[in-house]
């Protein structure tokens, strides 16, 4: 019995999570190894593929989802991965009555009603091609919108949620449908930094620390996971929430494909995931 933790060629040994999970699986007598998703692996050698640090697929999402669909056995399920790798799934959640960050999809122009706003692509990981714009930056923001459109990408425009500067973003991690632990992620986008600002900043930018979910956050997260098509079989899930203007949690993203699970911030979480993985064999 061997598990493959799918990773990308930039991280052949896998993310920190992968290394932690391999050790936790070994403690249960389960063999596991990192495998590059688009390398030349013989996938029939593995009893189960668990998608982990495949963080390089954004420019070839179709290739990635087709790969997942060809695998004999993959978690999360390939159908969930297809649904979840394009943030247009947020429209399904909003339609199901969930509180989602207000979003304009592929608008013709930059918004006029929000003092600050974020422009980002619908297929993205790690804040790629994402920027925060404000008054006086309309021309640069329009160029950003245009560059996404010219690259054939769906653009999302949202009000900048300023609570991310103070409360930050709460990431609720679920194992086999049950809440495991939470992390708090500090602000990433810097005012005036443009698109380049999404790849550099000060040391506190995007820093993750241990956190605890509130009752309101847990409620939204459970309802969001219940609304996922085919979501009854989720091995792992991360629900990212940011307080809206009234303080109530809004869904910024549902990470069901390749989330960093912040295992270092959840005491016992690596063993919990290893047990859940072993139980799937
Ligand atoms: N509407 C928003 N308000 C404030 N910050 C945002 C907003 N949208 C994105 N961000 C910032 O950009 C980061 C990346 O955006 P996100 O939607 O999580 O995409 P991904 O992580 O898939 O690249 C977030 O972690 C957050 O710091
Ligand atoms: Mg995110």
mmCIF file of N, CA and C and ligand atoms in Angstrom, residues 87 120 124-127 169 185 188 238 240 252-255 262, ligand 2:
data_model
loop_
_atom_site.group_PDB
_atom_site.id
_atom_site.type_symbol
_atom_site.label_atom_id
_atom_site.label_comp_id
_atom_site.label_asym_id
_atom_site.label_seq_id
_atom_site.Cartn_x
_atom_site.Cartn_y
_atom_site.Cartn_z
ATOM 1 N N UNK A 87 -12.718 30.146 -9.370
ATOM 2 C CA UNK A 87 -13.477 30.787 -8.284
ATOM 3 C C UNK A 87 -14.904 31.160 -8.689
ATOM 4 N N UNK A 120 -8.567 40.407 -9.343
ATOM 5 C CA UNK A 120 -7.826 39.139 -9.327
ATOM 6 C C UNK A 120 -8.417 38.185 -10.355
ATOM 7 N N UNK A 124 -6.489 30.996 -9.742
ATOM 8 C CA UNK A 124 -5.284 31.560 -9.138
ATOM 9 C C UNK A 124 -4.891 30.779 -7.913
ATOM 10 N N UNK A 125 -3.598 30.757 -7.629
ATOM 11 C CA UNK A 125 -3.139 30.323 -6.309
ATOM 12 C C UNK A 125 -2.090 31.319 -5.832
ATOM 13 N N UNK A 126 -1.982 31.459 -4.523
ATOM 14 C CA UNK A 126 -0.920 32.280 -3.943
ATOM 15 C C UNK A 126 -0.940 33.738 -4.358
ATOM 16 N N UNK A 127 -2.115 34.327 -4.493
ATOM 17 C CA UNK A 127 -2.280 35.756 -4.806
ATOM 18 C C UNK A 127 -1.666 36.163 -6.140
ATOM 19 N N UNK A 169 -7.384 37.175 7.881
ATOM 20 C CA UNK A 169 -8.234 36.181 7.225
ATOM 21 C C UNK A 169 -8.172 34.929 8.102
ATOM 22 N N UNK A 185 -4.373 34.419 8.770
ATOM 23 C CA UNK A 185 -3.421 34.882 7.766
ATOM 24 C C UNK A 185 -3.455 36.398 7.705
ATOM 25 N N UNK A 188 -2.179 40.579 2.781
ATOM 26 C CA UNK A 188 -1.184 40.304 1.744
ATOM 27 C C UNK A 188 -0.989 41.520 0.833
ATOM 28 N N UNK A 238 -10.391 23.622 3.327
ATOM 29 C CA UNK A 238 -10.063 24.846 4.067
ATOM 30 C C UNK A 238 -11.042 25.921 3.644
ATOM 31 N N UNK A 240 -11.765 29.870 3.887
ATOM 32 C CA UNK A 240 -11.118 31.145 4.225
ATOM 33 C C UNK A 240 -12.167 32.240 4.356
ATOM 34 N N UNK A 252 -14.157 34.205 1.369
ATOM 35 C CA UNK A 252 -13.280 34.727 0.327
ATOM 36 C C UNK A 252 -12.878 33.595 -0.597
ATOM 37 N N UNK A 253 -12.724 32.408 -0.039
ATOM 38 C CA UNK A 253 -12.390 31.271 -0.893
ATOM 39 C C UNK A 253 -12.597 29.961 -0.147
ATOM 40 N N UNK A 254 -12.870 28.916 -0.920
ATOM 41 C CA UNK A 254 -13.001 27.561 -0.405
ATOM 42 C C UNK A 254 -11.870 26.788 -1.056
ATOM 43 N N UNK A 255 -10.976 26.261 -0.256
ATOM 44 C CA UNK A 255 -9.795 25.573 -0.792
ATOM 45 C C UNK A 255 -9.986 24.073 -0.668
ATOM 46 N N UNK A 262 -1.712 24.172 7.031
ATOM 47 C CA UNK A 262 -1.180 24.805 8.250
ATOM 48 C C UNK A 262 -1.115 23.805 9.409
HETATM 49 MG MG1 LIG B 2 -6.341 32.549 -0.685
#
